[in-house]
mmCIF file of C-alpha atoms and ligand atoms in Angstrom:
data_model
loop_
_atom_site.group_PDB
_atom_site.id
_atom_site.type_symbol
_atom_site.label_atom_id
_atom_site.label_comp_id
_atom_site.label_asym_id
_atom_site.label_seq_id
_atom_site.Cartn_x
_atom_site.Cartn_y
_atom_site.Cartn_z
ATOM 1 C CA MET A 1 -18.376 52.360 -37.888
ATOM 2 C CA THR A 2 -16.536 49.114 -38.472
ATOM 3 C CA GLN A 3 -16.631 46.596 -35.636
ATOM 4 C CA LYS A 4 -13.222 45.555 -34.322
ATOM 5 C CA SER A 5 -12.787 41.972 -35.607
ATOM 6 C CA GLY A 6 -16.570 41.561 -35.984
ATOM 7 C CA ALA A 7 -16.875 40.329 -32.395
ATOM 8 C CA SER A 8 -20.561 41.115 -31.949
ATOM 9 C CA ASP A 9 -21.714 37.859 -33.568
ATOM 10 C CA VAL A 10 -19.781 35.595 -31.225
ATOM 11 C CA ARG A 11 -21.028 34.861 -27.739
ATOM 12 C CA PRO A 12 -19.058 34.947 -24.497
ATOM 13 C CA VAL A 13 -18.113 31.478 -23.262
ATOM 14 C CA PRO A 14 -17.000 30.906 -19.674
ATOM 15 C CA MET A 15 -14.155 28.485 -19.044
ATOM 16 C CA LEU A 16 -16.403 26.750 -16.502
ATOM 17 C CA ASP A 17 -19.957 27.284 -15.325
ATOM 18 C CA PHE A 18 -20.833 25.228 -12.259
ATOM 19 C CA ALA A 19 -24.229 26.907 -11.965
ATOM 20 C CA ARG A 20 -25.499 24.999 -15.005
ATOM 21 C CA GLU A 21 -24.844 21.644 -13.404
ATOM 22 C CA PHE A 22 -26.265 22.826 -10.086
ATOM 23 C CA ALA A 23 -29.477 23.870 -11.801
ATOM 24 C CA GLU A 24 -29.873 20.280 -13.037
ATOM 25 C CA ILE A 25 -29.110 18.517 -9.766
ATOM 26 C CA ARG A 26 -30.281 21.123 -7.270
ATOM 27 C CA ALA A 27 -33.172 19.145 -5.738
ATOM 28 C CA GLU A 28 -31.205 15.925 -5.475
ATOM 29 C CA VAL A 29 -28.075 17.465 -4.075
ATOM 30 C CA LEU A 30 -29.900 19.651 -1.533
ATOM 31 C CA ALA A 31 -31.885 16.615 -0.359
ATOM 32 C CA ALA A 32 -28.618 14.692 0.095
ATOM 33 C CA ILE A 33 -27.094 17.568 2.101
ATOM 34 C CA GLU A 34 -30.275 17.927 4.147
ATOM 35 C CA ALA A 35 -30.183 14.238 5.021
ATOM 36 C CA VAL A 36 -26.696 14.689 6.486
ATOM 37 C CA CYS A 37 -27.830 17.764 8.421
ATOM 38 C CA THR A 38 -30.804 15.821 9.761
ATOM 39 C CA SER A 39 -28.629 12.912 10.878
ATOM 40 C CA GLN A 40 -25.972 15.305 12.273
ATOM 41 C CA ARG A 41 -23.329 12.679 11.468
ATOM 42 C CA PHE A 42 -20.859 15.083 9.929
ATOM 43 C CA ILE A 43 -17.700 13.103 10.579
ATOM 44 C CA LEU A 44 -17.384 9.753 8.788
ATOM 45 C CA GLY A 45 -21.153 9.404 8.566
ATOM 46 C CA PRO A 46 -22.633 6.477 6.607
ATOM 47 C CA GLU A 47 -22.532 8.517 3.367
ATOM 48 C CA VAL A 48 -18.730 8.299 3.384
ATOM 49 C CA LEU A 49 -18.626 4.492 3.306
ATOM 50 C CA HIS A 50 -21.486 4.445 0.840
ATOM 51 C CA PHE A 51 -19.602 6.746 -1.521
ATOM 52 C CA GLU A 52 -16.339 4.834 -1.052
ATOM 53 C CA GLN A 53 -18.017 1.554 -1.981
ATOM 54 C CA ALA A 54 -19.774 3.013 -5.013
ATOM 55 C CA ALA A 55 -16.597 4.744 -6.209
ATOM 56 C CA ALA A 56 -14.518 1.577 -5.693
ATOM 57 C CA ALA A 57 -17.020 -0.356 -7.807
ATOM 58 C CA ALA A 58 -16.876 2.323 -10.528
ATOM 59 C CA CYS A 59 -13.069 2.083 -10.559
ATOM 60 C CA LYS A 60 -13.179 -1.727 -10.413
ATOM 61 C CA VAL A 61 -11.015 -1.878 -7.301
ATOM 62 C CA SER A 62 -11.672 -3.510 -3.966
ATOM 63 C CA PHE A 63 -10.994 -0.454 -1.831
ATOM 64 C CA ALA A 64 -11.483 3.301 -1.881
ATOM 65 C CA VAL A 65 -10.565 5.582 0.999
ATOM 66 C CA GLY A 66 -12.150 9.025 0.990
ATOM 67 C CA CYS A 67 -9.968 11.861 2.231
ATOM 68 C CA ALA A 68 -9.694 15.623 2.337
ATOM 69 C CA SER A 69 -8.116 16.318 -1.077
ATOM 70 C CA GLY A 70 -6.305 14.832 -4.051
ATOM 71 C CA THR A 71 -3.046 16.042 -2.548
ATOM 72 C CA ASP A 72 -3.747 14.083 0.620
ATOM 73 C CA ALA A 73 -4.757 11.041 -1.448
ATOM 74 C CA LEU A 74 -1.291 11.015 -3.050
ATOM 75 C CA TRP A 75 0.322 11.453 0.327
ATOM 76 C CA LEU A 76 -1.840 8.727 1.900
ATOM 77 C CA ALA A 77 -1.040 6.267 -0.890
ATOM 78 C CA MET A 78 2.691 6.714 -0.420
ATOM 79 C CA ALA A 79 2.562 6.707 3.363
ATOM 80 C CA ALA A 80 0.374 3.605 3.415
ATOM 81 C CA MET A 81 2.882 1.854 1.145
ATOM 82 C CA ASP A 82 5.815 2.889 3.335
ATOM 83 C CA ILE A 83 7.361 5.209 0.784
ATOM 84 C CA GLY A 84 9.345 7.810 2.665
ATOM 85 C CA PRO A 85 12.835 9.034 3.479
ATOM 86 C CA GLY A 86 15.471 7.279 1.366
ATOM 87 C CA ASP A 87 13.037 6.500 -1.442
ATOM 88 C CA THR A 88 12.758 8.157 -4.807
ATOM 89 C CA VAL A 89 9.613 8.401 -6.884
ATOM 90 C CA VAL A 90 9.810 8.923 -10.638
ATOM 91 C CA THR A 91 7.294 11.375 -12.001
ATOM 92 C CA THR A 92 6.668 14.162 -14.489
ATOM 93 C CA PRO A 93 7.542 17.860 -14.239
ATOM 94 C CA PHE A 94 4.490 18.690 -16.359
ATOM 95 C CA SER A 95 1.707 18.422 -13.811
ATOM 96 C CA PHE A 96 0.042 20.240 -10.961
ATOM 97 C CA PHE A 97 2.383 21.068 -8.081
ATOM 98 C CA ALA A 98 0.834 18.462 -5.722
ATOM 99 C CA THR A 99 2.267 15.614 -7.798
ATOM 100 C CA VAL A 100 5.763 16.538 -6.651
ATOM 101 C CA SER A 101 4.964 18.265 -3.344
ATOM 102 C CA SER A 102 3.261 15.109 -2.025
ATOM 103 C CA ILE A 103 6.454 13.127 -2.684
ATOM 104 C CA LEU A 104 8.432 15.683 -0.698
ATOM 105 C CA ARG A 105 5.806 15.652 2.068
ATOM 106 C CA VAL A 106 6.360 11.937 2.736
ATOM 107 C CA GLY A 107 10.085 12.618 2.874
ATOM 108 C CA ALA A 108 10.913 10.899 -0.421
ATOM 109 C CA THR A 109 12.763 12.447 -3.369
ATOM 110 C CA PRO A 110 11.118 13.166 -6.707
ATOM 111 C CA LEU A 111 13.101 11.979 -9.718
ATOM 112 C CA LEU A 112 11.773 13.698 -12.811
ATOM 113 C CA ALA A 113 11.476 12.325 -16.334
ATOM 114 C CA ASP A 114 10.247 14.155 -19.424
ATOM 115 C CA ILE A 115 6.896 13.720 -21.153
ATOM 116 C CA ASP A 116 5.646 12.352 -24.439
ATOM 117 C CA PRO A 117 5.091 15.368 -26.748
ATOM 118 C CA ARG A 118 1.784 14.025 -28.060
ATOM 119 C CA THR A 119 -0.014 12.955 -24.887
ATOM 120 C CA PHE A 120 1.817 15.235 -22.396
ATOM 121 C CA ASN A 121 2.097 12.174 -20.131
ATOM 122 C CA LEU A 122 5.211 10.628 -18.607
ATOM 123 C CA SER A 123 7.387 9.224 -21.393
ATOM 124 C CA PRO A 124 8.399 5.584 -20.784
ATOM 125 C CA ASP A 125 11.631 6.163 -22.765
ATOM 126 C CA SER A 126 12.515 9.096 -20.603
ATOM 127 C CA VAL A 127 11.741 7.065 -17.466
ATOM 128 C CA GLN A 128 14.069 4.314 -18.728
ATOM 129 C CA SER A 129 16.909 6.770 -19.312
ATOM 130 C CA VAL A 130 16.417 8.384 -15.921
ATOM 131 C CA LEU A 131 16.513 4.977 -14.251
ATOM 132 C CA LYS A 132 19.678 4.031 -16.158
ATOM 133 C CA ALA A 133 21.492 7.315 -15.661
ATOM 134 C CA LYS A 134 23.687 7.911 -12.700
ATOM 135 C CA THR A 135 21.677 10.613 -11.071
ATOM 136 C CA PRO A 136 22.943 12.833 -8.304
ATOM 137 C CA ILE A 137 19.905 11.872 -6.221
ATOM 138 C CA LYS A 138 20.671 9.149 -3.709
ATOM 139 C CA GLY A 139 18.170 6.592 -2.489
ATOM 140 C CA ARG A 140 16.482 3.513 -3.805
ATOM 141 C CA THR A 141 13.885 4.157 -6.480
ATOM 142 C CA SER A 142 10.694 2.737 -5.111
ATOM 143 C CA ALA A 143 7.832 3.963 -7.253
ATOM 144 C CA LEU A 144 6.621 5.428 -10.518
ATOM 145 C CA MET A 145 3.965 8.089 -10.329
ATOM 146 C CA PRO A 146 2.382 8.578 -13.741
ATOM 147 C CA VAL A 147 -0.145 11.405 -14.011
ATOM 148 C CA HIS A 148 -3.149 10.833 -16.275
ATOM 149 C CA LEU A 149 -2.990 14.413 -17.479
ATOM 150 C CA TYR A 150 -6.055 16.156 -18.907
ATOM 151 C CA GLY A 151 -8.069 12.919 -18.512
ATOM 152 C CA GLN A 152 -5.986 10.517 -20.615
ATOM 153 C CA CYS A 153 -4.142 7.629 -18.996
ATOM 154 C CA ALA A 154 -0.377 7.512 -19.319
ATOM 155 C CA ASP A 155 1.115 4.566 -21.254
ATOM 156 C CA MET A 156 0.462 2.008 -18.539
ATOM 157 C CA ASP A 157 1.638 -0.920 -20.699
ATOM 158 C CA ALA A 158 5.163 0.419 -21.042
ATOM 159 C CA LEU A 159 5.271 1.887 -17.537
ATOM 160 C CA GLY A 160 3.975 -1.402 -16.116
ATOM 161 C CA THR A 161 6.800 -3.261 -17.854
ATOM 162 C CA ILE A 162 9.388 -0.831 -16.472
ATOM 163 C CA ALA A 163 7.909 -1.116 -12.974
ATOM 164 C CA ALA A 164 8.052 -4.915 -13.157
ATOM 165 C CA GLU A 165 11.683 -4.874 -14.411
ATOM 166 C CA HIS A 166 12.818 -2.532 -11.636
ATOM 167 C CA ASP A 167 10.516 -3.833 -8.922
ATOM 168 C CA LEU A 168 8.757 -0.501 -8.470
ATOM 169 C CA HIS A 169 5.324 0.307 -7.148
ATOM 170 C CA ILE A 170 3.000 2.323 -9.356
ATOM 171 C CA ILE A 171 0.968 5.117 -7.838
ATOM 172 C CA GLU A 172 -1.390 6.705 -10.334
ATOM 173 C CA ASP A 173 -2.037 10.401 -10.038
ATOM 174 C CA ALA A 174 -5.560 10.070 -11.422
ATOM 175 C CA ALA A 175 -6.677 13.468 -10.096
ATOM 176 C CA GLN A 176 -7.892 14.488 -13.564
ATOM 177 C CA ALA A 177 -9.097 11.139 -14.809
ATOM 178 C CA PHE A 178 -12.140 9.705 -13.056
ATOM 179 C CA GLY A 179 -13.709 7.241 -15.494
ATOM 180 C CA ALA A 180 -10.753 7.214 -17.915
ATOM 181 C CA ARG A 181 -9.645 3.792 -19.127
ATOM 182 C CA TRP A 182 -6.513 2.158 -20.453
ATOM 183 C CA ASN A 183 -7.096 -1.043 -22.447
ATOM 184 C CA CYS A 184 -10.648 -0.976 -21.045
ATOM 185 C CA ARG A 185 -9.396 -0.932 -17.419
ATOM 186 C CA PRO A 186 -10.311 2.105 -15.344
ATOM 187 C CA ALA A 187 -7.911 4.652 -13.925
ATOM 188 C CA GLY A 188 -7.541 3.859 -10.264
ATOM 189 C CA ALA A 189 -7.110 0.153 -10.977
ATOM 190 C CA LEU A 190 -3.955 0.397 -13.090
ATOM 191 C CA GLY A 191 -1.311 0.433 -10.366
ATOM 192 C CA ASP A 192 -0.785 -0.433 -6.718
ATOM 193 C CA ALA A 193 -2.672 2.637 -5.530
ATOM 194 C CA ALA A 194 -4.175 5.752 -7.081
ATOM 195 C CA ALA A 195 -5.208 9.231 -6.048
ATOM 196 C CA PHE A 196 -8.266 11.141 -7.228
ATOM 197 C CA SER A 197 -9.105 14.783 -6.638
ATOM 198 C CA PHE A 198 -12.682 15.993 -6.337
ATOM 199 C CA TYR A 199 -11.707 19.671 -6.394
ATOM 200 C CA PRO A 200 -14.652 21.653 -7.834
ATOM 201 C CA THR A 201 -13.182 21.919 -11.357
ATOM 202 C CA LYS A 202 -12.647 18.163 -11.727
ATOM 203 C CA ASN A 203 -14.874 15.957 -13.876
ATOM 204 C CA LEU A 204 -16.154 14.354 -10.664
ATOM 205 C CA SER A 205 -16.263 17.208 -8.201
ATOM 206 C CA ALA A 206 -17.348 18.045 -4.682
ATOM 207 C CA TYR A 207 -18.666 21.314 -3.274
ATOM 208 C CA GLY A 208 -15.321 22.048 -1.696
ATOM 209 C CA ASP A 209 -12.115 20.069 -1.271
ATOM 210 C CA ALA A 210 -12.236 16.276 -1.332
ATOM 211 C CA GLY A 211 -10.186 13.345 -2.586
ATOM 212 C CA MET A 212 -9.895 9.569 -2.616
ATOM 213 C CA MET A 213 -7.256 6.869 -2.687
ATOM 214 C CA THR A 214 -7.961 3.536 -4.355
ATOM 215 C CA THR A 215 -6.142 0.233 -4.061
ATOM 216 C CA ARG A 216 -6.629 -3.473 -4.588
ATOM 217 C CA ASP A 217 -4.535 -4.270 -1.538
ATOM 218 C CA ALA A 218 -6.332 -4.798 1.782
ATOM 219 C CA LYS A 219 -3.275 -3.798 3.833
ATOM 220 C CA THR A 220 -2.826 -0.504 1.983
ATOM 221 C CA ASP A 221 -6.529 0.214 2.458
ATOM 222 C CA GLU A 222 -6.438 -0.536 6.171
ATOM 223 C CA ARG A 223 -3.316 1.542 6.755
ATOM 224 C CA ALA A 224 -4.622 4.490 4.739
ATOM 225 C CA ARG A 225 -7.893 4.447 6.724
ATOM 226 C CA MET A 226 -5.916 4.512 9.916
ATOM 227 C CA LEU A 227 -3.537 7.256 8.726
ATOM 228 C CA ARG A 228 -6.338 9.561 7.567
ATOM 229 C CA ALA A 229 -7.777 9.457 11.122
ATOM 230 C CA HIS A 230 -4.765 10.374 13.271
ATOM 231 C CA GLY A 231 -3.265 6.901 13.084
ATOM 232 C CA MET A 232 -6.052 5.457 15.252
ATOM 233 C CA ARG A 233 -7.407 1.950 14.976
ATOM 234 C CA GLN A 234 -9.071 2.244 18.343
ATOM 235 C CA ARG A 235 -10.369 5.612 19.491
ATOM 236 C CA TYR A 236 -7.652 7.640 21.266
ATOM 237 C CA TYR A 237 -5.036 4.939 20.790
ATOM 238 C CA HIS A 238 -2.600 6.190 18.134
ATOM 239 C CA ASP A 239 -0.551 3.425 16.543
ATOM 240 C CA GLU A 240 1.149 5.805 14.106
ATOM 241 C CA VAL A 241 1.477 9.518 13.597
ATOM 242 C CA GLY A 242 -1.276 9.983 11.041
ATOM 243 C CA TRP A 243 -3.179 13.191 10.418
ATOM 244 C CA ASN A 244 -6.706 14.442 9.942
ATOM 245 C CA SER A 245 -7.730 13.879 6.348
ATOM 246 C CA ARG A 246 -11.228 12.448 6.517
ATOM 247 C CA LEU A 247 -13.656 12.879 3.650
ATOM 248 C CA ASP A 248 -16.355 15.230 4.912
ATOM 249 C CA THR A 249 -19.771 13.551 5.103
ATOM 250 C CA ILE A 250 -21.523 16.397 3.276
ATOM 251 C CA GLN A 251 -18.992 16.138 0.455
ATOM 252 C CA ALA A 252 -19.534 12.371 0.300
ATOM 253 C CA ALA A 253 -23.282 12.961 -0.035
ATOM 254 C CA VAL A 254 -22.742 15.459 -2.875
ATOM 255 C CA LEU A 255 -20.245 13.141 -4.561
ATOM 256 C CA THR A 256 -22.684 10.219 -4.433
ATOM 257 C CA VAL A 257 -25.215 12.254 -6.396
ATOM 258 C CA LYS A 258 -22.579 13.298 -8.926
ATOM 259 C CA LEU A 259 -21.058 9.820 -9.245
ATOM 260 C CA GLY A 260 -24.270 8.700 -10.901
ATOM 261 C CA ARG A 261 -23.728 11.302 -13.639
ATOM 262 C CA VAL A 262 -20.025 11.125 -14.258
ATOM 263 C CA GLU A 263 -20.113 8.499 -17.022
ATOM 264 C CA ALA A 264 -22.696 10.452 -19.050
ATOM 265 C CA GLY A 265 -20.639 13.599 -18.429
ATOM 266 C CA ASN A 266 -17.529 11.886 -19.775
ATOM 267 C CA VAL A 267 -19.419 10.758 -22.878
ATOM 268 C CA ARG A 268 -20.510 14.361 -23.500
ATOM 269 C CA ARG A 269 -16.950 15.593 -22.969
ATOM 270 C CA ARG A 270 -15.708 13.161 -25.641
ATOM 271 C CA GLU A 271 -18.463 14.323 -27.974
ATOM 272 C CA LEU A 272 -17.457 17.959 -27.431
ATOM 273 C CA ALA A 273 -13.795 17.119 -28.052
ATOM 274 C CA GLU A 274 -14.759 15.439 -31.333
ATOM 275 C CA ARG A 275 -16.790 18.492 -32.286
ATOM 276 C CA TYR A 276 -13.888 20.827 -31.503
ATOM 277 C CA ASN A 277 -11.610 18.631 -33.645
ATOM 278 C CA THR A 278 -14.060 18.722 -36.536
ATOM 279 C CA LYS A 279 -14.595 22.474 -36.313
ATOM 280 C CA PHE A 280 -10.869 23.217 -36.148
ATOM 281 C CA ALA A 281 -10.296 20.977 -39.166
ATOM 282 C CA GLU A 282 -13.154 22.658 -41.096
ATOM 283 C CA ALA A 283 -11.701 26.081 -40.250
ATOM 284 C CA GLY A 284 -8.404 24.929 -41.789
ATOM 285 C CA LEU A 285 -6.587 25.444 -38.503
ATOM 286 C CA ALA A 286 -5.616 21.886 -37.570
ATOM 287 C CA ALA A 287 -1.948 21.171 -38.275
ATOM 288 C CA PRO A 288 0.729 18.636 -37.368
ATOM 289 C CA ASP A 289 2.804 21.268 -35.566
ATOM 290 C CA THR A 290 2.586 24.842 -34.336
ATOM 291 C CA SER A 291 4.581 26.262 -37.245
ATOM 292 C CA THR A 292 1.522 25.855 -39.463
ATOM 293 C CA GLY A 293 -1.504 25.880 -37.167
ATOM 294 C CA VAL A 294 -3.012 24.488 -33.988
ATOM 295 C CA VAL A 295 -2.233 20.957 -32.880
ATOM 296 C CA LEU A 296 -5.317 19.033 -31.780
ATOM 297 C CA PRO A 297 -5.263 16.711 -28.747
ATOM 298 C CA TYR A 298 -3.854 13.257 -29.486
ATOM 299 C CA THR A 299 -5.597 10.209 -28.058
ATOM 300 C CA ASP A 300 -3.741 6.911 -27.857
ATOM 301 C CA THR A 301 -5.789 4.054 -29.332
ATOM 302 C CA ARG A 302 -5.535 2.172 -26.031
ATOM 303 C CA ALA A 303 -6.892 5.101 -24.038
ATOM 304 C CA GLU A 304 -10.442 6.154 -23.343
ATOM 305 C CA HIS A 305 -9.927 9.860 -22.742
ATOM 306 C CA VAL A 306 -12.390 11.707 -20.493
ATOM 307 C CA PHE A 307 -11.317 15.198 -21.629
ATOM 308 C CA HIS A 308 -11.175 16.661 -18.194
ATOM 309 C CA GLN A 309 -9.425 19.306 -20.307
ATOM 310 C CA TYR A 310 -9.392 19.915 -24.053
ATOM 311 C CA VAL A 311 -5.866 21.153 -24.686
ATOM 312 C CA LEU A 312 -4.369 22.476 -27.903
ATOM 313 C CA ARG A 313 -0.818 23.398 -28.752
ATOM 314 C CA VAL A 314 -1.010 26.784 -30.395
ATOM 315 C CA PRO A 315 1.338 29.319 -32.009
ATOM 316 C CA ARG A 316 1.570 32.762 -30.337
ATOM 317 C CA ARG A 317 -0.210 31.283 -27.329
ATOM 318 C CA ASP A 318 -0.147 34.300 -25.024
ATOM 319 C CA ALA A 319 -1.394 36.703 -27.721
ATOM 320 C CA LEU A 320 -4.174 34.261 -28.602
ATOM 321 C CA ARG A 321 -5.157 33.995 -24.961
ATOM 322 C CA ALA A 322 -5.293 37.778 -24.607
ATOM 323 C CA TYR A 323 -7.483 37.934 -27.740
ATOM 324 C CA LEU A 324 -9.817 35.274 -26.325
ATOM 325 C CA THR A 325 -10.072 37.163 -23.042
ATOM 326 C CA GLU A 326 -10.874 40.348 -24.951
ATOM 327 C CA HIS A 327 -13.715 38.458 -26.633
ATOM 328 C CA LYS A 328 -14.905 36.983 -23.310
ATOM 329 C CA ILE A 329 -13.870 33.450 -24.195
ATOM 330 C CA GLY A 330 -12.459 31.545 -21.230
ATOM 331 C CA SER A 331 -9.203 29.632 -21.505
ATOM 332 C CA GLU A 332 -6.509 28.411 -19.138
ATOM 333 C CA ILE A 333 -2.909 27.304 -19.162
ATOM 334 C CA TYR A 334 -2.212 23.968 -17.487
ATOM 335 C CA TYR A 335 0.681 24.568 -16.702
ATOM 336 C CA PRO A 336 2.722 27.677 -17.501
ATOM 337 C CA LEU A 337 5.856 26.697 -15.558
ATOM 338 C CA PRO A 338 7.074 23.089 -15.310
ATOM 339 C CA LEU A 339 7.656 21.865 -11.784
ATOM 340 C CA HIS A 340 11.461 21.645 -12.030
ATOM 341 C CA LEU A 341 11.548 25.414 -12.631
ATOM 342 C CA GLN A 342 9.260 26.341 -9.719
ATOM 343 C CA ARG A 343 11.098 28.465 -7.179
ATOM 344 C CA SER A 344 10.179 26.177 -4.285
ATOM 345 C CA LEU A 345 11.617 23.157 -6.115
ATOM 346 C CA LEU A 346 14.901 24.615 -7.377
ATOM 347 C CA SER A 347 16.682 22.808 -4.556
ATOM 348 C CA LEU A 348 16.002 19.550 -6.415
ATOM 349 C CA GLY A 349 18.893 20.670 -8.616
ATOM 350 C CA TYR A 350 17.241 20.735 -12.023
ATOM 351 C CA ARG A 351 17.837 23.545 -14.503
ATOM 352 C CA LYS A 352 16.141 25.079 -17.525
ATOM 353 C CA GLY A 353 16.777 22.778 -20.493
ATOM 354 C CA ASP A 354 16.615 19.557 -18.439
ATOM 355 C CA PHE A 355 13.118 18.653 -19.694
ATOM 356 C CA PRO A 356 12.774 20.297 -23.112
ATOM 357 C CA VAL A 357 9.498 18.578 -24.049
ATOM 358 C CA SER A 358 7.795 19.776 -20.869
ATOM 359 C CA GLU A 359 9.301 23.247 -21.239
ATOM 360 C CA ARG A 360 8.022 23.572 -24.788
ATOM 361 C CA ALA A 361 4.580 22.288 -23.778
ATOM 362 C CA ALA A 362 4.422 24.940 -21.048
ATOM 363 C CA GLU A 363 4.892 27.592 -23.742
ATOM 364 C CA GLU A 364 2.364 26.186 -26.202
ATOM 365 C CA VAL A 365 -0.578 24.582 -24.400
ATOM 366 C CA LEU A 366 -3.971 26.219 -24.135
ATOM 367 C CA ALA A 367 -7.048 24.646 -22.543
ATOM 368 C CA LEU A 368 -10.447 25.611 -23.947
ATOM 369 C CA PRO A 369 -13.871 25.430 -22.286
ATOM 370 C CA ILE A 370 -15.118 21.848 -21.985
ATOM 371 C CA TYR A 371 -17.816 20.649 -19.584
ATOM 372 C CA PRO A 372 -20.938 18.554 -20.151
ATOM 373 C CA GLU A 373 -23.220 21.590 -20.083
ATOM 374 C CA LEU A 374 -21.220 23.497 -22.744
ATOM 375 C CA ARG A 375 -23.516 24.239 -25.671
ATOM 376 C CA ASP A 376 -22.605 23.408 -29.259
ATOM 377 C CA GLU A 377 -23.081 27.069 -30.320
ATOM 378 C CA GLU A 378 -20.697 28.161 -27.601
ATOM 379 C CA LEU A 379 -18.075 25.719 -28.824
ATOM 380 C CA GLU A 380 -18.513 27.113 -32.312
ATOM 381 C CA SER A 381 -17.969 30.642 -30.979
ATOM 382 C CA VAL A 382 -14.703 29.541 -29.395
ATOM 383 C CA VAL A 383 -13.460 28.104 -32.692
ATOM 384 C CA GLU A 384 -14.648 31.149 -34.639
ATOM 385 C CA VAL A 385 -12.775 33.595 -32.396
ATOM 386 C CA ILE A 386 -9.627 31.493 -32.745
ATOM 387 C CA ARG A 387 -10.108 31.420 -36.526
ATOM 388 C CA ARG A 388 -10.339 35.213 -36.601
ATOM 389 C CA PHE A 389 -7.207 35.550 -34.519
ATOM 390 C CA TYR A 390 -5.179 33.552 -37.030
ATOM 391 C CA ALA A 391 -6.933 34.978 -40.141
HETATM 392 C C1 LIG B 401 -2.641 16.172 -11.527
HETATM 393 C C2 LIG B 401 -3.111 16.603 -10.165
HETATM 394 N N1 LIG B 401 -2.567 16.052 -9.080
HETATM 395 C C3 LIG B 401 -2.969 16.377 -7.847
HETATM 396 C C4 LIG B 401 -3.954 17.317 -7.643
HETATM 397 C C5 LIG B 401 -4.298 17.715 -6.241
HETATM 398 O O1 LIG B 401 -5.647 17.599 -5.954
HETATM 399 P P1 LIG B 401 -6.345 18.567 -4.868
HETATM 400 O O2 LIG B 401 -6.430 19.928 -5.453
HETATM 401 O O3 LIG B 401 -7.681 17.934 -4.656
HETATM 402 O O4 LIG B 401 -5.516 18.516 -3.646
HETATM 403 C C6 LIG B 401 -4.555 17.925 -8.745
HETATM 404 C C7 LIG B 401 -5.636 18.906 -8.572
HETATM 405 O O5 LIG B 401 -5.572 20.046 -8.842
HETATM 406 C C8 LIG B 401 -4.119 17.579 -10.045
HETATM 407 O O6 LIG B 401 -4.647 18.140 -11.139
#
């Protein structure tokens, strides 16, 4: 009997496998959690400050404020910088929902600009046109929020110039980019404030929800610390209406263990991305556009990509994904529907066709398994199944 597509010689590859990392760090991480349990200092215990200081040093910034999630970190950054009602924040429609929802949460208005087709990051040209155009959205434009999507920094040279010309703050959405660099400077230190997510799938991840805001500005740090703890400077005296978004002490302990490994993990991710590129080229699949093959990730020469995700543009994306699933190869689509077309955001007034580069990306992108523990043979299986699909 002939085997359907000869699948028996390729191995299943999960999109993610946290258990592999846990097996490596089990003793260390359980000891760190046990230490918190022994101390019983679950709320803002010493591990939180310890992690904040270590993470600030890694990001080459003076201050890091741990909080409950990446979403809250974005919110905290804006609130601490007084961005709110009457302000607009320019950002990308090709990101996770929190990028835009956090702007709405502080009462500001998102002003969307399209992306660069190669990097999938906010396009400086598009930002310029949006700033020049007479938009129907009222309010002063007070900030740019570039997202370092998939682990590659946005063009911070050009965006920095635009911000300086228009007197705008820059808030980096660095949720996917811990350890990434732009011109040798780390994500988190490239604007006025930045937000990181430590959601379990991130390249630096907690064992639950967690996040962090970074800044070089002492006032922003102080205000964010106050806002994440109900607006209190002194216990039970509430200077502002903050909220509860403290970084959990157990998460800080886990993150401290993982922080020591993140750089090596990023190096391995880059190595895997290189290997994918080589294998796709050897299989004759790599092409300049999707009419002739798969388009490999593009890395700007000024960027040090951390490949939080390895993302291709592919022809017949949904059929390929179904084929991969059938062969037990994990994949994911980040993101299938741009933010301006999300039902909850239709009131912003955008329509299909407003951001054609983002809309096309949403139809073509496919993320493949990439994590430090991914084995070379597994990567080869992924490429082989894709080769068979297009054969
Ligand atoms: C680009 C981006 N922004 C913001 C967030 C929000 O982070 P969190 O899930 O920790 O709230 C995420 C995480 O999914 C993200 O990928």
